[in-house]
PDB file of C-alpha atoms in Angstrom:
ATOM      1  CA  MET A   1       8.946  24.460 -25.163  1.00 51.00           C
ATOM      2  CA  ARG A   2      10.273  23.736 -21.686  1.00 47.00           C
ATOM      3  CA  ARG A   3      12.770  26.594 -22.100  1.00 46.00           C
ATOM      4  CA  PHE A   4       9.837  28.970 -21.711  1.00 48.00           C
ATOM      5  CA  LEU A   5       8.558  27.486 -18.443  1.00 49.00           C
ATOM      6  CA  PHE A   6      10.442  29.938 -16.257  1.00 49.00           C
ATOM      7  CA  ALA A   7       9.571  32.868 -18.525  1.00 49.00           C
ATOM      8  CA  GLY A   8       5.929  31.857 -18.218  1.00 53.00           C
ATOM      9  CA  LEU A   9       6.301  31.653 -14.453  1.00 49.00           C
ATOM     10  CA  LEU A  10       7.624  35.199 -14.287  1.00 47.00           C
ATOM     11  CA  MET A  11       4.772  36.454 -16.477  1.00 48.00           C
ATOM     12  CA  ILE A  12       2.237  34.846 -14.148  1.00 47.00           C
ATOM     13  CA  VAL A  13       3.950  36.418 -11.139  1.00 46.00           C
ATOM     14  CA  VAL A  14       3.883  39.869 -12.748  1.00 45.00           C
ATOM     15  CA  VAL A  15       0.224  39.599 -13.736  1.00 45.00           C
ATOM     16  CA  LEU A  16      -0.970  38.340 -10.366  1.00 47.00           C
ATOM     17  CA  SER A  17       1.186  40.804  -8.474  1.00 48.00           C
ATOM     18  CA  ALA A  18      -0.472  43.610 -10.378  1.00 46.00           C
ATOM     19  CA  CYS A  19      -3.892  42.610  -9.075  1.00 47.00           C
ATOM     20  CA  SER A  20      -5.524  44.825  -6.484  1.00 41.00           C
ATOM     21  CA  ASN A  21      -4.507  44.240  -2.855  1.00 45.00           C
ATOM     22  CA  ASP A  22      -7.199  45.620  -0.562  1.00 45.00           C
ATOM     23  CA  SER A  23      -5.538  45.553   2.849  1.00 42.00           C
ATOM     24  CA  ALA A  24      -7.279  45.281   6.198  1.00 53.00           C
ATOM     25  CA  GLU A  25      -6.282  47.364   9.211  1.00 66.00           C
ATOM     26  CA  PRO A  26      -2.460  47.664   9.187  1.00 72.00           C
ATOM     27  CA  ALA A  27      -0.785  45.247  11.577  1.00 78.00           C
ATOM     28  CA  SER A  28       1.799  46.215  14.163  1.00 89.00           C
ATOM     29  CA  GLN A  29       5.468  45.494  13.486  1.00 89.00           C
ATOM     30  CA  GLU A  30       5.365  42.603  15.948  1.00 92.00           C
ATOM     31  CA  VAL A  31       2.347  41.047  14.238  1.00 92.00           C
ATOM     32  CA  VAL A  32       3.956  41.518  10.825  1.00 94.00           C
ATOM     33  CA  GLN A  33       7.103  39.736  11.964  1.00 94.00           C
ATOM     34  CA  ASP A  34       5.159  36.890  13.592  1.00 94.00           C
ATOM     35  CA  THR A  35       3.043  36.435  10.465  1.00 94.00           C
ATOM     36  CA  VAL A  36       5.992  36.421   8.077  1.00 94.00           C
ATOM     37  CA  GLN A  37       7.929  34.043  10.350  1.00 93.00           C
ATOM     38  CA  SER A  38       4.954  31.656  10.392  1.00 93.00           C
ATOM     39  CA  PHE A  39       4.855  31.777   6.600  1.00 93.00           C
ATOM     40  CA  TYR A  40       8.592  31.023   6.507  1.00 91.00           C
ATOM     41  CA  ASN A  41       8.127  28.073   8.871  1.00 92.00           C
ATOM     42  CA  GLU A  42       5.384  26.703   6.639  1.00 91.00           C
ATOM     43  CA  MET A  43       7.547  26.934   3.534  1.00 90.00           C
ATOM     44  CA  SER A  44      10.432  25.296   5.413  1.00 89.00           C
ATOM     45  CA  LYS A  45       8.176  22.363   6.265  1.00 90.00           C
ATOM     46  CA  PHE A  46       7.313  21.876   2.601  1.00 88.00           C
ATOM     47  CA  ASP A  47      10.976  22.155   1.668  1.00 86.00           C
ATOM     48  CA  GLU A  48      11.928  19.352   4.047  1.00 88.00           C
ATOM     49  CA  MET A  49       9.104  17.160   2.738  1.00 86.00           C
ATOM     50  CA  GLY A  50      10.302  17.715  -0.815  1.00 85.00           C
ATOM     51  CA  LYS A  51      13.963  17.045  -0.036  1.00 86.00           C
ATOM     52  CA  SER A  52      13.234  13.738   1.681  1.00 85.00           C
ATOM     53  CA  SER A  53      11.029  12.514  -1.153  1.00 84.00           C
ATOM     54  CA  LEU A  54      13.462  13.696  -3.846  1.00 84.00           C
ATOM     55  CA  GLU A  55      16.382  11.971  -2.105  1.00 89.00           C
ATOM     56  CA  ASN A  56      14.538   8.657  -2.122  1.00 89.00           C
ATOM     57  CA  PHE A  57      13.567   9.136  -5.767  1.00 86.00           C
ATOM     58  CA  ASN A  58      17.143   9.948  -6.839  1.00 86.00           C
ATOM     59  CA  THR A  59      18.591   7.048  -4.846  1.00 91.00           C
ATOM     60  CA  THR A  60      16.211   4.567  -6.439  1.00 91.00           C
ATOM     61  CA  LEU A  61      16.738   5.992  -9.919  1.00 86.00           C
ATOM     62  CA  THR A  62      20.507   5.744  -9.550  1.00 90.00           C
ATOM     63  CA  SER A  63      20.185   2.170  -8.257  1.00 93.00           C
ATOM     64  CA  TYR A  64      17.994   1.313 -11.234  1.00 89.00           C
ATOM     65  CA  SER A  65      20.619   2.651 -13.650  1.00 87.00           C
ATOM     66  CA  THR A  66      23.215   0.329 -12.103  1.00 92.00           C
ATOM     67  CA  GLY A  67      20.893  -2.666 -12.048  1.00 93.00           C
ATOM     68  CA  ASP A  68      20.391  -2.642  -8.270  1.00 94.00           C
ATOM     69  CA  ALA A  69      16.697  -1.723  -8.376  1.00 92.00           C
ATOM     70  CA  THR A  70      13.834  -3.372 -10.241  1.00 92.00           C
ATOM     71  CA  ASP A  71      11.273  -1.789 -12.565  1.00 89.00           C
ATOM     72  CA  LYS A  72       8.691  -2.178  -9.821  1.00 91.00           C
ATOM     73  CA  GLU A  73      10.875  -0.402  -7.261  1.00 92.00           C
ATOM     74  CA  LEU A  74      11.563   2.431  -9.675  1.00 88.00           C
ATOM     75  CA  GLN A  75       7.890   2.880 -10.493  1.00 88.00           C
ATOM     76  CA  LYS A  76       7.054   2.922  -6.786  1.00 90.00           C
ATOM     77  CA  ALA A  77       9.640   5.664  -6.171  1.00 88.00           C
ATOM     78  CA  VAL A  78       8.313   7.672  -9.110  1.00 87.00           C
ATOM     79  CA  ASP A  79       4.715   7.348  -7.927  1.00 89.00           C
ATOM     80  CA  GLU A  80       5.623   8.359  -4.371  1.00 90.00           C
ATOM     81  CA  PHE A  81       7.587  11.394  -5.537  1.00 87.00           C
ATOM     82  CA  GLN A  82       4.794  12.463  -7.879  1.00 87.00           C
ATOM     83  CA  ASP A  83       2.260  12.186  -5.064  1.00 89.00           C
ATOM     84  CA  THR A  84       4.466  14.175  -2.706  1.00 89.00           C
ATOM     85  CA  ALA A  85       5.229  16.896  -5.255  1.00 87.00           C
ATOM     86  CA  SER A  86       1.552  17.222  -6.179  1.00 87.00           C
ATOM     87  CA  ASP A  87       0.519  17.305  -2.521  1.00 90.00           C
ATOM     88  CA  ILE A  88       3.095  19.994  -1.708  1.00 90.00           C
ATOM     89  CA  ALA A  89       2.014  22.118  -4.681  1.00 88.00           C
ATOM     90  CA  ASN A  90      -1.598  21.927  -3.476  1.00 89.00           C
ATOM     91  CA  GLN A  91      -0.685  22.721   0.120  1.00 90.00           C
ATOM     92  CA  VAL A  92       1.415  25.697  -0.969  1.00 90.00           C
ATOM     93  CA  SER A  93      -1.597  27.045  -2.867  1.00 86.00           C
ATOM     94  CA  ASP A  94      -3.681  26.801   0.299  1.00 89.00           C
ATOM     95  CA  VAL A  95      -1.316  28.917   2.412  1.00 90.00           C
ATOM     96  CA  LYS A  96      -3.103  32.151   3.303  1.00 90.00           C
ATOM     97  CA  ILE A  97      -1.553  35.617   3.240  1.00 92.00           C
ATOM     98  CA  SER A  98      -2.876  38.044   5.835  1.00 91.00           C
ATOM     99  CA  LYS A  99      -4.472  41.161   4.347  1.00 91.00           C
ATOM    100  CA  SER A 100      -3.207  43.124   7.343  1.00 90.00           C
ATOM    101  CA  LEU A 101       0.365  42.850   6.096  1.00 94.00           C
ATOM    102  CA  PRO A 102       1.880  45.782   4.188  1.00 95.00           C
ATOM    103  CA  ASP A 103       1.117  45.558   0.463  1.00 95.00           C
ATOM    104  CA  THR A 104       4.802  45.137  -0.398  1.00 95.00           C
ATOM    105  CA  ILE A 105       5.161  42.103   1.858  1.00 96.00           C
ATOM    106  CA  GLN A 106       1.884  40.619   0.625  1.00 95.00           C
ATOM    107  CA  THR A 107       3.173  40.849  -2.945  1.00 96.00           C
ATOM    108  CA  LEU A 108       6.497  39.233  -2.057  1.00 95.00           C
ATOM    109  CA  LEU A 109       4.804  36.348  -0.258  1.00 95.00           C
ATOM    110  CA  ARG A 110       2.338  35.881  -3.099  1.00 95.00           C
ATOM    111  CA  ASP A 111       5.199  35.781  -5.598  1.00 95.00           C
ATOM    112  CA  SER A 112       6.985  33.162  -3.508  1.00 94.00           C
ATOM    113  CA  ILE A 113       3.869  30.976  -3.379  1.00 94.00           C
ATOM    114  CA  ILE A 114       3.498  31.082  -7.164  1.00 94.00           C
ATOM    115  CA  ALA A 115       7.171  30.178  -7.638  1.00 94.00           C
ATOM    116  CA  PHE A 116       7.149  27.352  -5.073  1.00 93.00           C
ATOM    117  CA  LYS A 117       3.991  25.839  -6.566  1.00 92.00           C
ATOM    118  CA  SER A 118       5.490  26.004 -10.051  1.00 93.00           C
ATOM    119  CA  ALA A 119       8.733  24.393  -8.858  1.00 92.00           C
ATOM    120  CA  TYR A 120       6.974  21.382  -7.360  1.00 90.00           C
ATOM    121  CA  SER A 121       4.672  21.037 -10.360  1.00 90.00           C
ATOM    122  CA  ILE A 122       7.680  20.978 -12.703  1.00 92.00           C
ATOM    123  CA  LYS A 123       9.467  18.419 -10.513  1.00 87.00           C
ATOM    124  CA  GLU A 124       6.356  16.252 -10.615  1.00 85.00           C
ATOM    125  CA  GLN A 125       6.475  16.354 -14.420  1.00 87.00           C
ATOM    126  CA  ALA A 126      10.214  15.652 -14.384  1.00 85.00           C
ATOM    127  CA  SER A 127       9.694  12.512 -12.314  1.00 81.00           C
ATOM    128  CA  LYS A 128       7.237  11.226 -14.911  1.00 80.00           C
ATOM    129  CA  SER A 129       9.782  11.971 -17.634  1.00 83.00           C
ATOM    130  CA  ALA A 130      12.427   9.892 -15.845  1.00 76.00           C
ATOM    131  CA  VAL A 131      10.684   6.681 -16.877  1.00 77.00           C
ATOM    132  CA  SER A 132       9.552   7.858 -20.303  1.00 82.00           C
ATOM    133  CA  PRO A 133      11.398   6.506 -23.361  1.00 83.00           C
ATOM    134  CA  ASP A 134      10.378   9.667 -25.247  1.00 86.00           C
ATOM    135  CA  VAL A 135      12.356  12.012 -22.960  1.00 83.00           C
ATOM    136  CA  THR A 136      16.111  12.450 -23.334  1.00 84.00           C
ATOM    137  CA  ALA A 137      18.540  12.936 -20.466  1.00 79.00           C
ATOM    138  CA  GLU A 138      19.052  16.540 -21.595  1.00 86.00           C
ATOM    139  CA  GLU A 139      15.312  17.236 -21.458  1.00 88.00           C
ATOM    140  CA  PHE A 140      15.067  15.601 -18.053  1.00 83.00           C
ATOM    141  CA  ASN A 141      17.909  17.739 -16.697  1.00 84.00           C
ATOM    142  CA  ALA A 142      16.427  20.876 -18.274  1.00 90.00           C
ATOM    143  CA  MET A 143      13.156  20.329 -16.424  1.00 89.00           C
ATOM    144  CA  ASN A 144      14.982  19.873 -13.137  1.00 86.00           C
ATOM    145  CA  GLN A 145      16.963  23.041 -13.803  1.00 90.00           C
ATOM    146  CA  GLN A 146      13.773  24.982 -14.479  1.00 92.00           C
ATOM    147  CA  ALA A 147      12.312  23.696 -11.220  1.00 91.00           C
ATOM    148  CA  ASP A 148      15.454  24.733  -9.331  1.00 90.00           C
ATOM    149  CA  VAL A 149      15.346  28.218 -10.863  1.00 93.00           C
ATOM    150  CA  ALA A 150      11.682  28.570  -9.896  1.00 93.00           C
ATOM    151  CA  MET A 151      12.514  27.416  -6.366  1.00 91.00           C
ATOM    152  CA  LEU A 152      15.372  29.905  -6.070  1.00 90.00           C
ATOM    153  CA  TYR A 153      13.098  32.676  -7.294  1.00 92.00           C
ATOM    154  CA  GLY A 154      10.544  31.799  -4.608  1.00 92.00           C
ATOM    155  CA  ILE A 155      13.277  31.683  -1.984  1.00 90.00           C
ATOM    156  CA  SER A 156      14.550  35.118  -3.028  1.00 90.00           C
ATOM    157  CA  LYS A 157      11.039  36.591  -2.708  1.00 93.00           C
ATOM    158  CA  LEU A 158      10.643  35.019   0.729  1.00 92.00           C
ATOM    159  CA  ASN A 159      14.009  36.448   1.731  1.00 91.00           C
ATOM    160  CA  GLU A 160      12.915  39.903   0.608  1.00 92.00           C
ATOM    161  CA  ALA A 161       9.721  39.591   2.658  1.00 94.00           C
ATOM    162  CA  ARG A 162      11.677  38.602   5.767  1.00 93.00           C
ATOM    163  CA  ALA A 163      14.044  41.515   5.248  1.00 93.00           C
ATOM    164  CA  ALA A 164      11.128  43.918   4.737  1.00 94.00           C
ATOM    165  CA  ALA A 165       9.590  42.673   7.986  1.00 94.00           C
ATOM    166  CA  GLY A 166      12.862  43.284   9.833  1.00 92.00           C
ATOM    167  CA  LEU A 167      13.482  39.608  10.556  1.00 92.00           C
ATOM    168  CA  ILE A 168      16.836  39.489   8.760  1.00 89.00           C
ATOM    169  CA  ASP A 169      19.330  41.969   7.425  1.00 84.00           C
ATOM    170  CA  PRO A 170      18.954  42.425   3.652  1.00 80.00           C
ATOM    171  CA  GLU A 171      22.585  41.383   3.188  1.00 72.00           C
ATOM    172  CA  GLU A 172      22.530  38.616   5.768  1.00 61.00           C
ATOM    173  CA  SER A 173      23.734  35.184   4.692  1.00 35.00           C
ATOM    174  CA  THR A 174      21.220  32.517   5.737  1.00 43.00           C
ATOM    175  CA  GLU A 175      21.092  28.751   6.048  1.00 44.00           C
ATOM    176  CA  GLY A 176      18.685  25.939   5.215  1.00 43.00           C
ATOM    177  CA  LEU A 177      15.776  26.885   2.985  1.00 44.00           C
ATOM    178  CA  ILE A 178      16.841  30.491   2.618  1.00 44.00           C
ATOM    179  CA  VAL A 179      19.680  31.559   0.330  1.00 43.00           C
ATOM    180  CA  ASP A 180      20.993  34.930  -0.741  1.00 45.00           C
ATOM    181  CA  PRO A 181      18.691  36.526  -3.374  1.00 45.00           C
ATOM    182  CA  SER A 182      21.678  37.049  -5.693  1.00 48.00           C
ATOM    183  CA  GLU A 183      21.882  33.278  -6.098  1.00 46.00           C
ATOM    184  CA  ALA A 184      18.387  33.261  -7.549  1.00 46.00           C
ATOM    185  CA  ASP A 185      19.351  36.040  -9.956  1.00 45.00           C
ATOM    186  CA  ALA A 186      22.416  34.095 -11.068  1.00 43.00           C
ATOM    187  CA  ALA A 187      20.359  30.940 -11.595  1.00 41.00           C
ATOM    188  CA  ALA A 188      17.808  32.813 -13.654  1.00 39.00           C
ATOM    189  CA  LYS A 189      20.551  34.221 -15.910  1.00 40.00           C
ATOM    190  CA  THR A 190      22.538  31.027 -16.395  1.00 35.00           C
ATOM    191  CA  ASP A 191      19.665  28.514 -16.298  1.00 36.00           C
ATOM    192  CA  THR A 192      21.738  26.175 -14.136  1.00 32.00           C
ATOM    193  CA  GLY A 193      21.470  24.799 -10.623  1.00 35.00           C
ATOM    194  CA  ALA A 194      20.248  21.216 -10.886  1.00 34.00           C
ATOM    195  CA  ALA A 195      21.625  18.905  -8.222  1.00 34.00           C
ATOM    196  CA  THR A 196      24.344  16.465  -9.235  1.00 32.00           C
ATOM    197  CA  THR A 197      22.164  13.526  -8.296  1.00 35.00           C
ATOM    198  CA  GLU A 198      19.398  14.792 -10.555  1.00 37.00           C
ATOM    199  CA  SER A 199      21.808  15.240 -13.457  1.00 34.00           C
ATOM    200  CA  THR A 200      23.175  11.737 -13.002  1.00 36.00           C
ATOM    201  CA  ALA A 201      19.710  10.280 -12.653  1.00 42.00           C
ATOM    202  CA  GLY A 202      18.571  11.924 -15.863  1.00 43.00           C
ATOM    203  CA  ASN A 203      21.005   9.843 -17.867  1.00 41.00           C
ATOM    204  CA  THR A 204      18.700   6.875 -17.399  1.00 45.00           C
ATOM    205  CA  ALA A 205      15.833   8.631 -19.103  1.00 41.00           C
ATOM    206  CA  ASN A 206      16.888   7.452 -22.568  1.00 41.00           C
TER     207      ASN A 206
END
């Protein structure tokens, strides 16, 4: 069933993107760039929050697998990561998209929001699975891979919006949160991309 998570995500994106976009008075190029940059900054903030929480979760899970962390410490790390992932997903949903932006950019930003929210929701579920005796290491890794693919899809849409706004060159290589859109395409086709620490951590799920 989890194999269809990303397919479901794409279906949701297509359906919501097809909804009517009644735009306000068109914004100037400068306003468009400022608005898209602000959106990018907001997504970057969430990305950093997620990375920090995930690093702590993975570290504790790895320590638990080697006997260096207790059940209580593991549960605390799981609870904290779940809370963070859920909080980020909710905050992403609350990010507003200006109706004065061109319809194409509005659609790209909306698609990125849907993908980012899905990624954090899946990671929240994956963290619960890490301490479940009913979830195998393969299933745990598959969930993390689906979350990574969703994240890459959202990143690619955000990249396209920045390029459309004239903030970056369409073929420009970027750092940090942003990656080349082709990487998201490759991830979607191969269904890979989970971090090594996540893959290692998943082995404790049995």
